[in-house]
Amino acid sequence: MSSLAHLTRSLEAEAKSVVPPELLKLLTTAQRVWVVPHERPDADALGAALALQLILAGRGVEVAVVSADLPSQVYDVIPTIGRVVTEPPAWAPDAVVLVDCADPRRAGRIGVLIDALPATTPRALIDHHVSNNATWPISWIDASAAATCELVTLLAVALGTELEKVDGLPATLAAGLIMDTATFQHGNTTPRTLEVGALLLAAGAPISEISRRIYRTKPLSQLQLHAAVLSSIATSDEGSTIYAVMSERDLTSVHASVEDSEGIVDVLAQAAASDVALFFKEESPTATRLSVRTKGDAPDATAIVATFGGGGHARAAGATVAASLPDATALVLTEVARLRRNGTTRRAE
Ligand SMILES: [Mn+2]
């Protein structure tokens, strides 16, 4: 048996046991479907939506992928990305499927349009986020899935879709898996995630190329911005705290946008000898955006930002500090040093 057939066979039982029968029934009877990702969609939301379009179109179903926002250019790696529309089609749907979120409010203005559809229009959702308040009767939420695309791959298997025969489908599903696992690096990667990844690779998904395009490709302005900001690296608490600052001038001097600063705090967090990484971004003369990453026995990131009205998780948090860039830097460094002195321990994760 070929590896593709073998991998498909081994996922068939899983697919049969996890895909809700009412969802399969809806998708095998609907003729006109809206598939809706969350607003500002990422590769997982877009991949799940466009994969559903490919899967259902192969069965003669008319499908519109309707998004509140146009995809970022980074996601051009998804072959059918050009099929995303930001206005609904003229035809009324006989089913709506929400992907990678569990609340139409997360779909922005398209969510409002969904709410305005007749109550009799069946609604289904596919999501993998833990926290949600899904109220739709057909809600497939599997928090053990690394990505919604992991679930949609299982759905394709349950429907008997021959992945390798649908142009672009393996790449589309792989884009979501790669996005949400940082190419199988995050802790959300399970044996099933890898099995699904193996199936997509065997079906022709260019996993290495997609990973390079999503994670290791940057505009020159972004590299220049990172260089400028990283040249400001300094430490305190005998090296345990590492920080860097970004002024408005850093942005304008290399014609970068604030989005280009994405990832800088994660570079700071790579410092071997530091357990707290702080990144300060000048927003205005009286406001500074702070991003925090912690590891090991460092103070809880939420404790660090609490004084400044921020929030987040134990290992990653953020706040907007109502002070100038230099003042905010001094205030936060003082707070981190105080928390260290008080031996504030990281709360259990
Ligand atoms: Mn996702």
mmCIF file of C-alpha atoms and ligand atoms in Angstrom:
data_model
loop_
_atom_site.group_PDB
_atom_site.id
_atom_site.type_symbol
_atom_site.label_atom_id
_atom_site.label_comp_id
_atom_site.label_asym_id
_atom_site.label_seq_id
_atom_site.Cartn_x
_atom_site.Cartn_y
_atom_site.Cartn_z
ATOM 1 C CA MET A 1 0.000 0.000 0.000
ATOM 2 C CA SER A 2 1.315 3.481 -0.788
ATOM 3 C CA SER A 3 2.064 5.748 2.156
ATOM 4 C CA LEU A 4 -0.823 8.003 1.090
ATOM 5 C CA ALA A 5 -3.310 5.135 1.146
ATOM 6 C CA HIS A 6 -1.838 3.856 4.399
ATOM 7 C CA LEU A 7 -2.066 7.275 6.100
ATOM 8 C CA THR A 8 -5.608 7.809 4.829
ATOM 9 C CA ARG A 9 -6.647 4.385 6.099
ATOM 10 C CA SER A 10 -5.177 5.038 9.527
ATOM 11 C CA LEU A 11 -7.031 8.374 9.886
ATOM 12 C CA GLU A 12 -10.373 7.042 8.664
ATOM 13 C CA ALA A 13 -11.363 5.538 12.013
ATOM 14 C CA GLU A 14 -10.422 8.755 13.826
ATOM 15 C CA ALA A 15 -12.361 10.845 11.300
ATOM 16 C CA LYS A 16 -15.453 8.651 11.671
ATOM 17 C CA SER A 17 -15.346 8.918 15.438
ATOM 18 C CA VAL A 18 -14.765 12.686 15.767
ATOM 19 C CA VAL A 19 -16.642 14.395 12.929
ATOM 20 C CA PRO A 20 -20.182 15.147 14.173
ATOM 21 C CA PRO A 21 -22.736 13.211 12.042
ATOM 22 C CA GLU A 22 -25.045 16.258 11.930
ATOM 23 C CA LEU A 23 -22.225 18.298 10.359
ATOM 24 C CA LEU A 24 -21.598 15.594 7.744
ATOM 25 C CA LYS A 25 -25.323 15.497 7.033
ATOM 26 C CA LEU A 26 -25.513 19.271 6.604
ATOM 27 C CA LEU A 27 -22.488 19.389 4.297
ATOM 28 C CA THR A 28 -23.736 16.533 2.137
ATOM 29 C CA THR A 29 -27.173 18.104 1.648
ATOM 30 C CA ALA A 30 -26.496 21.869 1.408
ATOM 31 C CA GLN A 31 -26.219 23.329 -2.102
ATOM 32 C CA ARG A 32 -25.190 26.922 -1.401
ATOM 33 C CA VAL A 33 -22.887 27.574 1.512
ATOM 34 C CA TRP A 34 -21.224 30.582 3.049
ATOM 35 C CA VAL A 35 -17.990 29.726 4.835
ATOM 36 C CA VAL A 36 -16.871 32.492 7.172
ATOM 37 C CA PRO A 37 -13.498 32.880 8.940
ATOM 38 C CA HIS A 38 -12.928 35.205 11.894
ATOM 39 C CA GLU A 39 -12.044 38.835 11.191
ATOM 40 C CA ARG A 40 -8.407 39.624 10.387
ATOM 41 C CA PRO A 41 -8.117 35.960 9.323
ATOM 42 C CA ASP A 42 -4.846 34.058 9.726
ATOM 43 C CA ALA A 43 -3.626 31.098 7.669
ATOM 44 C CA ASP A 44 -5.620 28.621 9.782
ATOM 45 C CA ALA A 45 -8.937 30.453 9.393
ATOM 46 C CA LEU A 46 -8.297 31.092 5.691
ATOM 47 C CA GLY A 47 -6.967 27.586 5.077
ATOM 48 C CA ALA A 48 -9.973 25.970 6.780
ATOM 49 C CA ALA A 49 -12.437 28.160 4.866
ATOM 50 C CA LEU A 50 -10.790 27.764 1.449
ATOM 51 C CA ALA A 51 -10.277 24.027 1.990
ATOM 52 C CA LEU A 52 -13.980 23.624 2.756
ATOM 53 C CA GLN A 53 -14.700 25.517 -0.456
ATOM 54 C CA LEU A 54 -12.472 23.132 -2.454
ATOM 55 C CA ILE A 55 -13.908 20.038 -0.761
ATOM 56 C CA LEU A 56 -17.546 21.065 -1.263
ATOM 57 C CA ALA A 57 -17.029 22.516 -4.761
ATOM 58 C CA GLY A 58 -15.751 19.071 -5.762
ATOM 59 C CA ARG A 59 -19.178 17.777 -4.780
ATOM 60 C CA GLY A 60 -20.990 20.370 -6.909
ATOM 61 C CA VAL A 61 -21.809 22.713 -4.032
ATOM 62 C CA GLU A 62 -21.638 26.474 -4.560
ATOM 63 C CA VAL A 63 -19.458 27.953 -1.807
ATOM 64 C CA ALA A 64 -18.515 31.542 -0.998
ATOM 65 C CA VAL A 65 -15.697 32.267 1.454
ATOM 66 C CA VAL A 66 -16.836 35.549 2.976
ATOM 67 C CA SER A 67 -14.397 37.428 5.210
ATOM 68 C CA ALA A 68 -14.690 40.751 7.010
ATOM 69 C CA ASP A 69 -11.120 41.542 5.962
ATOM 70 C CA LEU A 70 -8.987 40.825 2.927
ATOM 71 C CA PRO A 71 -6.158 38.363 3.663
ATOM 72 C CA SER A 72 -2.692 39.694 4.388
ATOM 73 C CA GLN A 73 -0.242 39.168 1.520
ATOM 74 C CA VAL A 74 1.723 36.665 3.617
ATOM 75 C CA TYR A 75 -1.063 34.158 2.977
ATOM 76 C CA ASP A 76 -0.627 34.219 -0.793
ATOM 77 C CA VAL A 77 0.997 30.860 -0.110
ATOM 78 C CA ILE A 78 -2.561 29.445 -0.106
ATOM 79 C CA PRO A 79 -3.237 28.625 -3.785
ATOM 80 C CA THR A 80 -6.873 29.847 -3.931
ATOM 81 C CA ILE A 81 -6.413 32.884 -1.661
ATOM 82 C CA GLY A 82 -7.806 35.117 -4.440
ATOM 83 C CA ARG A 83 -11.242 33.532 -3.989
ATOM 84 C CA VAL A 84 -11.854 35.209 -0.626
ATOM 85 C CA VAL A 85 -14.591 37.852 -0.942
ATOM 86 C CA THR A 86 -15.378 40.646 1.481
ATOM 87 C CA GLU A 87 -18.994 41.081 0.414
ATOM 88 C CA PRO A 88 -21.522 38.248 0.474
ATOM 89 C CA PRO A 89 -22.743 36.818 -2.847
ATOM 90 C CA ALA A 90 -26.149 37.729 -4.259
ATOM 91 C CA TRP A 91 -27.528 34.262 -3.502
ATOM 92 C CA ALA A 92 -28.930 33.300 -0.124
ATOM 93 C CA PRO A 93 -27.110 30.407 1.570
ATOM 94 C CA ASP A 94 -28.821 27.213 2.676
ATOM 95 C CA ALA A 95 -26.039 26.712 5.235
ATOM 96 C CA VAL A 96 -23.442 28.859 6.979
ATOM 97 C CA VAL A 97 -20.203 27.450 8.390
ATOM 98 C CA LEU A 98 -18.070 29.526 10.740
ATOM 99 C CA VAL A 99 -14.434 28.417 10.998
ATOM 100 C CA ASP A 100 -11.643 28.937 13.557
ATOM 101 C CA CYS A 101 -13.978 30.780 15.926
ATOM 102 C CA ALA A 102 -17.156 29.935 17.761
ATOM 103 C CA ASP A 103 -19.069 33.188 17.807
ATOM 104 C CA PRO A 104 -20.374 35.161 14.813
ATOM 105 C CA ARG A 105 -19.240 38.324 16.605
ATOM 106 C CA ARG A 106 -15.658 37.219 15.925
ATOM 107 C CA ALA A 107 -16.492 37.433 12.210
ATOM 108 C CA GLY A 108 -16.937 41.206 12.404
ATOM 109 C CA ARG A 109 -19.392 42.715 9.934
ATOM 110 C CA ILE A 110 -19.982 39.314 8.298
ATOM 111 C CA GLY A 111 -21.197 38.057 11.678
ATOM 112 C CA VAL A 112 -23.840 40.787 11.613
ATOM 113 C CA LEU A 113 -24.943 39.555 8.160
ATOM 114 C CA ILE A 114 -25.153 35.983 9.475
ATOM 115 C CA ASP A 115 -27.342 37.141 12.353
ATOM 116 C CA ALA A 116 -29.630 38.826 9.809
ATOM 117 C CA LEU A 117 -30.192 35.574 7.854
ATOM 118 C CA PRO A 118 -33.468 33.706 8.444
ATOM 119 C CA ALA A 119 -33.391 31.735 11.687
ATOM 120 C CA THR A 120 -34.177 28.617 9.632
ATOM 121 C CA THR A 121 -30.830 28.795 7.774
ATOM 122 C CA PRO A 122 -28.707 26.039 9.348
ATOM 123 C CA ARG A 123 -25.527 27.264 11.021
ATOM 124 C CA ALA A 124 -22.495 25.167 11.894
ATOM 125 C CA LEU A 125 -19.089 25.950 13.314
ATOM 126 C CA ILE A 126 -15.701 24.262 13.422
ATOM 127 C CA ASP A 127 -13.195 25.505 15.993
ATOM 128 C CA HIS A 128 -10.308 24.448 18.201
ATOM 129 C CA HIS A 129 -10.199 27.237 20.793
ATOM 130 C CA VAL A 130 -10.720 26.337 24.443
ATOM 131 C CA SER A 131 -12.551 29.470 25.502
ATOM 132 C CA ASN A 132 -15.680 30.062 23.551
ATOM 133 C CA ASN A 133 -19.364 30.507 24.077
ATOM 134 C CA ALA A 134 -20.723 28.511 21.170
ATOM 135 C CA THR A 135 -24.496 28.397 21.097
ATOM 136 C CA TRP A 136 -25.122 26.930 17.650
ATOM 137 C CA PRO A 137 -26.592 23.421 17.603
ATOM 138 C CA ILE A 138 -23.954 22.142 15.165
ATOM 139 C CA SER A 139 -20.763 23.122 16.976
ATOM 140 C CA TRP A 140 -17.655 21.016 16.408
ATOM 141 C CA ILE A 141 -15.167 22.262 18.947
ATOM 142 C CA ASP A 142 -12.094 20.157 19.593
ATOM 143 C CA ALA A 143 -9.580 21.931 21.813
ATOM 144 C CA SER A 144 -7.155 19.022 21.383
ATOM 145 C CA ALA A 145 -6.744 19.947 17.716
ATOM 146 C CA ALA A 146 -3.705 22.109 16.967
ATOM 147 C CA ALA A 147 -5.534 23.873 14.157
ATOM 148 C CA THR A 148 -8.967 24.105 12.600
ATOM 149 C CA CYS A 149 -7.247 22.757 9.461
ATOM 150 C CA GLU A 150 -6.472 19.565 11.409
ATOM 151 C CA LEU A 151 -10.237 19.150 11.891
ATOM 152 C CA VAL A 152 -11.099 20.056 8.297
ATOM 153 C CA THR A 153 -8.581 17.453 7.087
ATOM 154 C CA LEU A 154 -10.416 14.854 9.192
ATOM 155 C CA LEU A 155 -13.682 16.126 7.723
ATOM 156 C CA ALA A 156 -12.264 15.659 4.216
ATOM 157 C CA VAL A 157 -11.255 12.099 5.122
ATOM 158 C CA ALA A 158 -14.735 11.422 6.557
ATOM 159 C CA LEU A 159 -16.281 12.687 3.305
ATOM 160 C CA GLY A 160 -14.009 10.393 1.297
ATOM 161 C CA THR A 161 -12.256 13.299 -0.442
ATOM 162 C CA GLU A 162 -9.153 12.169 -2.329
ATOM 163 C CA LEU A 163 -6.873 14.955 -1.120
ATOM 164 C CA GLU A 164 -4.183 14.457 -3.755
ATOM 165 C CA LYS A 165 -6.747 14.831 -6.550
ATOM 166 C CA VAL A 166 -8.041 18.259 -5.494
ATOM 167 C CA ASP A 167 -5.670 20.894 -6.819
ATOM 168 C CA GLY A 168 -4.269 23.029 -3.992
ATOM 169 C CA LEU A 169 -6.180 21.279 -1.194
ATOM 170 C CA PRO A 170 -3.184 19.671 0.593
ATOM 171 C CA ALA A 171 -1.265 22.988 0.562
ATOM 172 C CA THR A 172 -4.322 24.912 1.797
ATOM 173 C CA LEU A 173 -4.828 22.614 4.795
ATOM 174 C CA ALA A 174 -1.091 22.447 5.527
ATOM 175 C CA ALA A 175 -0.905 26.271 5.685
ATOM 176 C CA GLY A 176 -3.260 26.258 8.685
ATOM 177 C CA LEU A 177 -1.372 23.494 10.477
ATOM 178 C CA ILE A 178 1.963 25.235 9.914
ATOM 179 C CA MET A 179 0.543 28.583 11.073
ATOM 180 C CA ASP A 180 -0.944 27.352 14.338
ATOM 181 C CA THR A 181 1.915 25.011 15.336
ATOM 182 C CA ALA A 182 4.799 27.214 14.084
ATOM 183 C CA THR A 183 5.651 24.236 11.864
ATOM 184 C CA PHE A 184 4.983 21.532 14.467
ATOM 185 C CA GLN A 185 7.036 23.287 17.171
ATOM 186 C CA HIS A 186 4.377 24.431 19.639
ATOM 187 C CA GLY A 187 3.135 22.265 22.499
ATOM 188 C CA ASN A 188 -0.239 21.924 20.779
ATOM 189 C CA THR A 189 1.293 19.460 18.288
ATOM 190 C CA THR A 190 -0.049 15.954 19.014
ATOM 191 C CA PRO A 191 0.571 12.594 17.340
ATOM 192 C CA ARG A 192 -2.691 13.195 15.439
ATOM 193 C CA THR A 193 -1.422 16.594 14.229
ATOM 194 C CA LEU A 194 1.674 14.894 12.836
ATOM 195 C CA GLU A 195 -0.410 12.141 11.256
ATOM 196 C CA VAL A 196 -2.565 14.757 9.551
ATOM 197 C CA GLY A 197 0.618 16.609 8.528
ATOM 198 C CA ALA A 198 2.066 13.374 7.127
ATOM 199 C CA LEU A 199 -1.102 12.742 5.138
ATOM 200 C CA LEU A 200 -1.012 16.265 3.661
ATOM 201 C CA LEU A 201 2.699 15.932 2.834
ATOM 202 C CA ALA A 202 2.082 12.582 1.156
ATOM 203 C CA ALA A 203 -0.782 14.182 -0.786
ATOM 204 C CA GLY A 204 1.599 16.814 -2.137
ATOM 205 C CA ALA A 205 1.588 19.748 0.315
ATOM 206 C CA PRO A 206 4.884 21.704 0.025
ATOM 207 C CA ILE A 207 5.315 21.942 3.797
ATOM 208 C CA SER A 208 8.893 23.245 3.767
ATOM 209 C CA GLU A 209 8.065 25.974 1.236
ATOM 210 C CA ILE A 210 4.901 27.059 3.113
ATOM 211 C CA SER A 211 6.848 27.241 6.374
ATOM 212 C CA ARG A 212 9.558 29.358 4.759
ATOM 213 C CA ARG A 213 6.993 31.744 3.262
ATOM 214 C CA ILE A 214 4.987 32.152 6.497
ATOM 215 C CA TYR A 215 7.778 32.102 9.076
ATOM 216 C CA ARG A 216 11.091 32.897 7.437
ATOM 217 C CA THR A 217 10.318 35.561 4.854
ATOM 218 C CA LYS A 218 10.376 39.268 5.758
ATOM 219 C CA PRO A 219 10.428 42.568 3.888
ATOM 220 C CA LEU A 220 13.788 44.361 4.040
ATOM 221 C CA SER A 221 12.201 47.185 6.082
ATOM 222 C CA GLN A 222 11.293 44.653 8.766
ATOM 223 C CA LEU A 223 14.830 43.264 8.976
ATOM 224 C CA GLN A 224 16.160 46.828 9.202
ATOM 225 C CA LEU A 225 13.668 47.630 11.964
ATOM 226 C CA HIS A 226 14.682 44.527 13.909
ATOM 227 C CA ALA A 227 18.339 45.507 13.533
ATOM 228 C CA ALA A 228 17.662 49.045 14.809
ATOM 229 C CA VAL A 229 15.613 47.843 17.780
ATOM 230 C CA LEU A 230 17.911 44.975 18.719
ATOM 231 C CA SER A 231 20.844 47.415 18.798
ATOM 232 C CA SER A 232 19.115 48.937 21.849
ATOM 233 C CA ILE A 233 19.264 45.671 23.827
ATOM 234 C CA ALA A 234 20.142 46.151 27.475
ATOM 235 C CA THR A 235 19.829 44.062 30.625
ATOM 236 C CA SER A 236 19.048 44.625 34.288
ATOM 237 C CA ASP A 237 18.732 42.426 37.400
ATOM 238 C CA GLU A 238 22.250 41.090 36.706
ATOM 239 C CA GLY A 239 21.214 39.971 33.258
ATOM 240 C CA SER A 240 17.993 38.207 34.299
ATOM 241 C CA THR A 241 15.898 40.873 32.600
ATOM 242 C CA ILE A 242 16.523 41.728 28.959
ATOM 243 C CA TYR A 243 14.826 44.602 27.199
ATOM 244 C CA ALA A 244 14.795 46.704 24.044
ATOM 245 C CA VAL A 245 12.993 49.872 23.029
ATOM 246 C CA MET A 246 11.474 51.077 19.772
ATOM 247 C CA SER A 247 10.959 54.795 19.200
ATOM 248 C CA GLU A 248 8.794 56.417 16.540
ATOM 249 C CA ARG A 249 12.070 57.400 14.861
ATOM 250 C CA ASP A 250 13.131 53.743 14.526
ATOM 251 C CA LEU A 251 9.984 53.175 12.454
ATOM 252 C CA THR A 252 10.226 56.224 10.235
ATOM 253 C CA SER A 253 13.968 55.882 9.574
ATOM 254 C CA VAL A 254 13.476 52.530 7.817
ATOM 255 C CA HIS A 255 9.913 53.193 6.532
ATOM 256 C CA ALA A 256 8.596 50.286 8.575
ATOM 257 C CA SER A 257 5.119 49.883 10.018
ATOM 258 C CA VAL A 258 4.367 48.959 13.612
ATOM 259 C CA GLU A 259 3.357 45.445 12.418
ATOM 260 C CA ASP A 260 6.982 44.978 11.350
ATOM 261 C CA SER A 261 7.933 44.887 15.046
ATOM 262 C CA GLU A 262 6.119 41.528 15.284
ATOM 263 C CA GLY A 263 8.484 38.880 16.635
ATOM 264 C CA ILE A 264 11.033 41.180 18.290
ATOM 265 C CA VAL A 265 9.979 40.241 21.820
ATOM 266 C CA ASP A 266 10.339 36.568 20.896
ATOM 267 C CA VAL A 267 13.915 37.219 19.773
ATOM 268 C CA LEU A 268 14.636 38.907 23.128
ATOM 269 C CA ALA A 269 13.112 35.900 24.904
ATOM 270 C CA GLN A 270 15.755 33.689 23.301
ATOM 271 C CA ALA A 271 18.467 35.144 25.583
ATOM 272 C CA ALA A 272 19.804 32.139 27.485
ATOM 273 C CA ALA A 273 20.609 33.938 30.741
ATOM 274 C CA SER A 274 17.410 36.045 30.977
ATOM 275 C CA ASP A 275 14.047 34.861 32.237
ATOM 276 C CA VAL A 276 12.140 38.116 31.620
ATOM 277 C CA ALA A 277 12.067 39.779 28.188
ATOM 278 C CA LEU A 278 10.524 43.241 27.831
ATOM 279 C CA PHE A 279 9.849 45.115 24.614
ATOM 280 C CA PHE A 280 8.818 48.780 24.779
ATOM 281 C CA LYS A 281 7.180 50.527 21.811
ATOM 282 C CA GLU A 282 6.656 54.277 21.799
ATOM 283 C CA GLU A 283 3.003 54.930 20.886
ATOM 284 C CA SER A 284 2.876 58.640 21.722
ATOM 285 C CA PRO A 285 4.756 61.043 24.016
ATOM 286 C CA THR A 286 2.553 59.769 26.873
ATOM 287 C CA ALA A 287 1.887 56.123 25.952
ATOM 288 C CA THR A 288 4.200 53.129 25.605
ATOM 289 C CA ARG A 289 3.162 49.640 24.574
ATOM 290 C CA LEU A 290 4.827 46.899 26.625
ATOM 291 C CA SER A 291 5.164 43.227 25.632
ATOM 292 C CA VAL A 292 6.428 40.703 28.183
ATOM 293 C CA ARG A 293 7.700 37.132 27.874
ATOM 294 C CA THR A 294 8.791 35.040 30.859
ATOM 295 C CA LYS A 295 10.281 31.614 31.422
ATOM 296 C CA GLY A 296 11.601 29.393 34.249
ATOM 297 C CA ASP A 297 11.052 30.789 37.727
ATOM 298 C CA ALA A 298 10.549 34.363 36.559
ATOM 299 C CA PRO A 299 7.709 36.443 37.996
ATOM 300 C CA ASP A 300 4.381 35.810 36.279
ATOM 301 C CA ALA A 301 4.016 37.991 33.173
ATOM 302 C CA THR A 302 0.496 38.962 34.252
ATOM 303 C CA ALA A 303 1.893 40.148 37.614
ATOM 304 C CA ILE A 304 4.415 42.331 35.776
ATOM 305 C CA VAL A 305 1.734 44.035 33.679
ATOM 306 C CA ALA A 306 -0.967 44.148 36.396
ATOM 307 C CA THR A 307 0.233 47.476 37.846
ATOM 308 C CA PHE A 308 -0.106 49.006 34.388
ATOM 309 C CA GLY A 309 -3.596 47.702 33.676
ATOM 310 C CA GLY A 310 -2.493 44.968 31.276
ATOM 311 C CA GLY A 311 -3.251 41.287 30.990
ATOM 312 C CA GLY A 312 -2.433 38.049 29.223
ATOM 313 C CA HIS A 313 -0.977 34.709 30.245
ATOM 314 C CA ALA A 314 1.729 33.585 32.723
ATOM 315 C CA ARG A 315 4.339 33.474 29.976
ATOM 316 C CA ALA A 316 3.167 36.231 27.635
ATOM 317 C CA ALA A 317 1.420 39.453 28.553
ATOM 318 C CA GLY A 318 1.111 43.057 27.485
ATOM 319 C CA ALA A 319 0.036 46.486 28.675
ATOM 320 C CA THR A 320 -0.112 50.082 27.581
ATOM 321 C CA VAL A 321 1.874 52.141 30.081
ATOM 322 C CA ALA A 322 0.699 55.750 30.429
ATOM 323 C CA ALA A 323 4.175 57.266 30.285
ATOM 324 C CA SER A 324 6.852 58.304 27.808
ATOM 325 C CA LEU A 325 9.184 55.646 26.426
ATOM 326 C CA PRO A 326 12.058 56.395 28.868
ATOM 327 C CA ASP A 327 9.718 56.794 31.863
ATOM 328 C CA ALA A 328 7.778 53.611 31.036
ATOM 329 C CA THR A 329 11.035 51.681 30.700
ATOM 330 C CA ALA A 330 12.229 52.862 34.119
ATOM 331 C CA LEU A 331 8.848 52.174 35.778
ATOM 332 C CA VAL A 332 8.567 48.630 34.442
ATOM 333 C CA LEU A 333 12.183 47.707 35.239
ATOM 334 C CA THR A 334 11.595 48.908 38.806
ATOM 335 C CA GLU A 335 8.419 46.827 39.020
ATOM 336 C CA VAL A 336 10.166 43.667 37.737
ATOM 337 C CA ALA A 337 12.994 44.164 40.252
ATOM 338 C CA ARG A 338 10.416 44.623 43.037
ATOM 339 C CA LEU A 339 8.575 41.431 42.069
ATOM 340 C CA ARG A 340 11.869 39.539 42.031
ATOM 341 C CA ARG A 341 12.764 40.848 45.515
ATOM 342 C CA ASN A 342 9.362 39.852 46.836
ATOM 343 C CA GLY A 343 9.893 36.395 45.393
ATOM 344 C CA THR A 344 6.553 36.539 43.593
ATOM 345 C CA THR A 345 6.351 33.093 42.127
ATOM 346 C CA ARG A 346 4.900 32.201 38.831
ATOM 347 C CA ARG A 347 1.391 30.923 39.193
ATOM 348 C CA ALA A 348 0.711 27.388 38.022
ATOM 349 C CA GLU A 349 0.000 27.124 34.307
HETATM 350 MN MN MN B 1 -6.591 28.290 14.531
#
